[in-house]
Amino acid sequence: MLKRENRLKNKYAFTATYKTKNFYHKDGITLNVGKENKTEYPVKIGFVVSKKVHKRAVKRNRLKRLMRESVRLYLKDNKTSLNRYMSLVFTAHANALGKDFITIENSVRKLIERIL
């Protein structure tokens, strides 16, 4: 699980991130990037899997857990800071269903490295 200071929870923060229209896509995962951070606050990260992806909550939650763990491991391993941005939102699509952890992790890492 991500640290409390890195969790994006507010509905308005999600919509503000979407409004920037700055996004990247890789293997069924989309990364929406928020505004540039001019302060020293830590980056807020959110995860979204729509009901359109799968009707079962078990499947949706599994995708969110895989993405969340990938980001957590990335933040733990790398010394590079994501604090350049105010918020990041990872959105999974139907293409990401059924993929294993290594594939999801590689996609998430490539998306993060793309914005740095």
Short mmCIF file of C-alpha atoms in Angstrom, two decimals:
data_model
loop_
_atom_site.label_atom_id
_atom_site.label_comp_id
_atom_site.label_asym_id
_atom_site.label_seq_id
_atom_site.Cartn_x
_atom_site.Cartn_y
_atom_site.Cartn_z
CA MET A 1 0.00 0.00 0.00
CA LEU A 2 1.16 3.49 -0.75
CA LYS A 3 2.06 5.90 2.01
CA ARG A 4 -0.76 8.15 3.15
CA GLU A 5 1.02 11.24 1.82
CA ASN A 6 1.07 9.75 -1.71
CA ARG A 7 -2.60 8.79 -1.98
CA LEU A 8 -4.93 10.76 -4.22
CA LYS A 9 -8.42 10.55 -2.71
CA ASN A 10 -10.30 13.73 -3.49
CA LYS A 11 -12.79 13.67 -6.37
CA TYR A 12 -11.82 17.20 -7.36
CA ALA A 13 -8.15 16.24 -7.53
CA PHE A 14 -9.01 13.44 -9.97
CA THR A 15 -11.02 15.78 -12.20
CA ALA A 16 -8.29 18.44 -12.07
CA THR A 17 -5.76 15.82 -13.20
CA TYR A 18 -8.02 14.73 -16.06
CA LYS A 19 -8.52 18.35 -17.19
CA THR A 20 -4.81 18.83 -17.92
CA LYS A 21 -5.26 16.39 -20.85
CA ASN A 22 -1.68 15.23 -20.51
CA PHE A 23 -1.68 11.43 -20.76
CA TYR A 24 0.41 8.48 -21.87
CA HIS A 25 -0.74 4.98 -22.79
CA LYS A 26 1.00 1.58 -22.66
CA ASP A 27 -0.42 -1.98 -22.75
CA GLY A 28 -3.92 -1.18 -21.50
CA ILE A 29 -2.83 1.31 -18.83
CA THR A 30 -3.16 5.06 -19.19
CA LEU A 31 -1.23 7.54 -17.06
CA ASN A 32 -2.83 10.97 -16.63
CA VAL A 33 -0.34 13.57 -15.45
CA GLY A 34 -1.38 16.60 -13.42
CA LYS A 35 0.12 20.07 -13.25
CA GLU A 36 3.77 20.80 -12.55
CA ASN A 37 4.50 21.03 -8.84
CA LYS A 38 6.07 24.31 -7.77
CA THR A 39 6.15 23.41 -4.07
CA GLU A 40 7.85 20.60 -2.18
CA TYR A 41 4.69 18.57 -1.55
CA PRO A 42 4.88 14.86 -2.41
CA VAL A 43 3.15 13.61 -5.54
CA LYS A 44 -0.38 12.22 -5.13
CA ILE A 45 -1.14 9.01 -7.02
CA GLY A 46 -4.57 7.56 -7.81
CA PHE A 47 -5.77 4.35 -9.48
CA VAL A 48 -8.96 3.88 -11.48
CA VAL A 49 -10.59 0.81 -13.00
CA SER A 50 -14.04 1.46 -14.44
CA LYS A 51 -17.03 -0.87 -14.32
CA LYS A 52 -16.82 -0.93 -18.10
CA VAL A 53 -13.59 -2.92 -17.79
CA HIS A 54 -15.27 -5.78 -15.93
CA LYS A 55 -18.51 -6.02 -14.00
CA ARG A 56 -16.95 -8.04 -11.15
CA ALA A 57 -15.38 -5.96 -8.39
CA VAL A 58 -12.90 -8.76 -7.71
CA LYS A 59 -11.33 -8.34 -11.15
CA ARG A 60 -11.27 -4.54 -10.91
CA ASN A 61 -9.69 -4.58 -7.46
CA ARG A 62 -7.03 -7.06 -8.60
CA LEU A 63 -5.95 -4.66 -11.36
CA LYS A 64 -5.80 -1.78 -8.89
CA ARG A 65 -3.73 -3.84 -6.45
CA LEU A 66 -1.27 -4.82 -9.17
CA MET A 67 -0.82 -1.23 -10.32
CA ARG A 68 -0.55 0.04 -6.74
CA GLU A 69 2.13 -2.51 -5.87
CA SER A 70 4.08 -1.67 -9.04
CA VAL A 71 4.14 2.01 -8.14
CA ARG A 72 5.07 1.26 -4.53
CA LEU A 73 8.03 -0.86 -5.62
CA TYR A 74 9.12 1.81 -8.09
CA LEU A 75 9.09 4.50 -5.41
CA LYS A 76 10.99 2.21 -3.04
CA ASP A 77 13.68 1.17 -5.54
CA ASN A 78 14.38 4.39 -7.41
CA LYS A 79 15.90 7.47 -5.90
CA THR A 80 14.37 9.70 -8.57
CA SER A 81 11.52 11.73 -7.22
CA LEU A 82 8.11 12.01 -8.84
CA ASN A 83 7.49 15.25 -6.93
CA ARG A 84 7.83 17.14 -10.20
CA TYR A 85 4.06 16.70 -10.67
CA MET A 86 1.18 17.38 -8.32
CA SER A 87 -0.81 14.27 -9.20
CA LEU A 88 -0.76 11.10 -11.30
CA VAL A 89 -3.75 8.89 -12.14
CA PHE A 90 -3.30 5.36 -13.50
CA THR A 91 -6.35 4.06 -15.38
CA ALA A 92 -6.65 0.42 -16.45
CA HIS A 93 -8.56 -0.68 -19.54
CA ALA A 94 -9.93 -4.05 -20.65
CA ASN A 95 -6.62 -4.87 -22.39
CA ALA A 96 -4.95 -5.08 -18.98
CA LEU A 97 -7.31 -7.79 -17.71
CA GLY A 98 -5.69 -11.17 -17.21
CA LYS A 99 -2.12 -9.90 -17.47
CA ASP A 100 0.36 -11.04 -14.87
CA PHE A 101 2.19 -8.84 -12.37
CA ILE A 102 5.43 -8.63 -14.34
CA THR A 103 3.66 -7.30 -17.44
CA ILE A 104 1.71 -4.72 -15.42
CA GLU A 105 4.86 -3.70 -13.55
CA ASN A 106 6.82 -3.23 -16.78
CA SER A 107 4.03 -1.10 -18.25
CA VAL A 108 3.83 1.08 -15.14
CA ARG A 109 7.62 1.51 -14.99
CA LYS A 110 7.78 2.51 -18.67
CA LEU A 111 4.99 5.04 -18.18
CA ILE A 112 6.71 6.58 -15.17
CA GLU A 113 10.08 6.71 -16.91
CA ARG A 114 8.40 8.40 -19.86
CA ILE A 115 7.31 11.40 -17.78
CA LEU A 116 10.64 11.87 -16.03
#
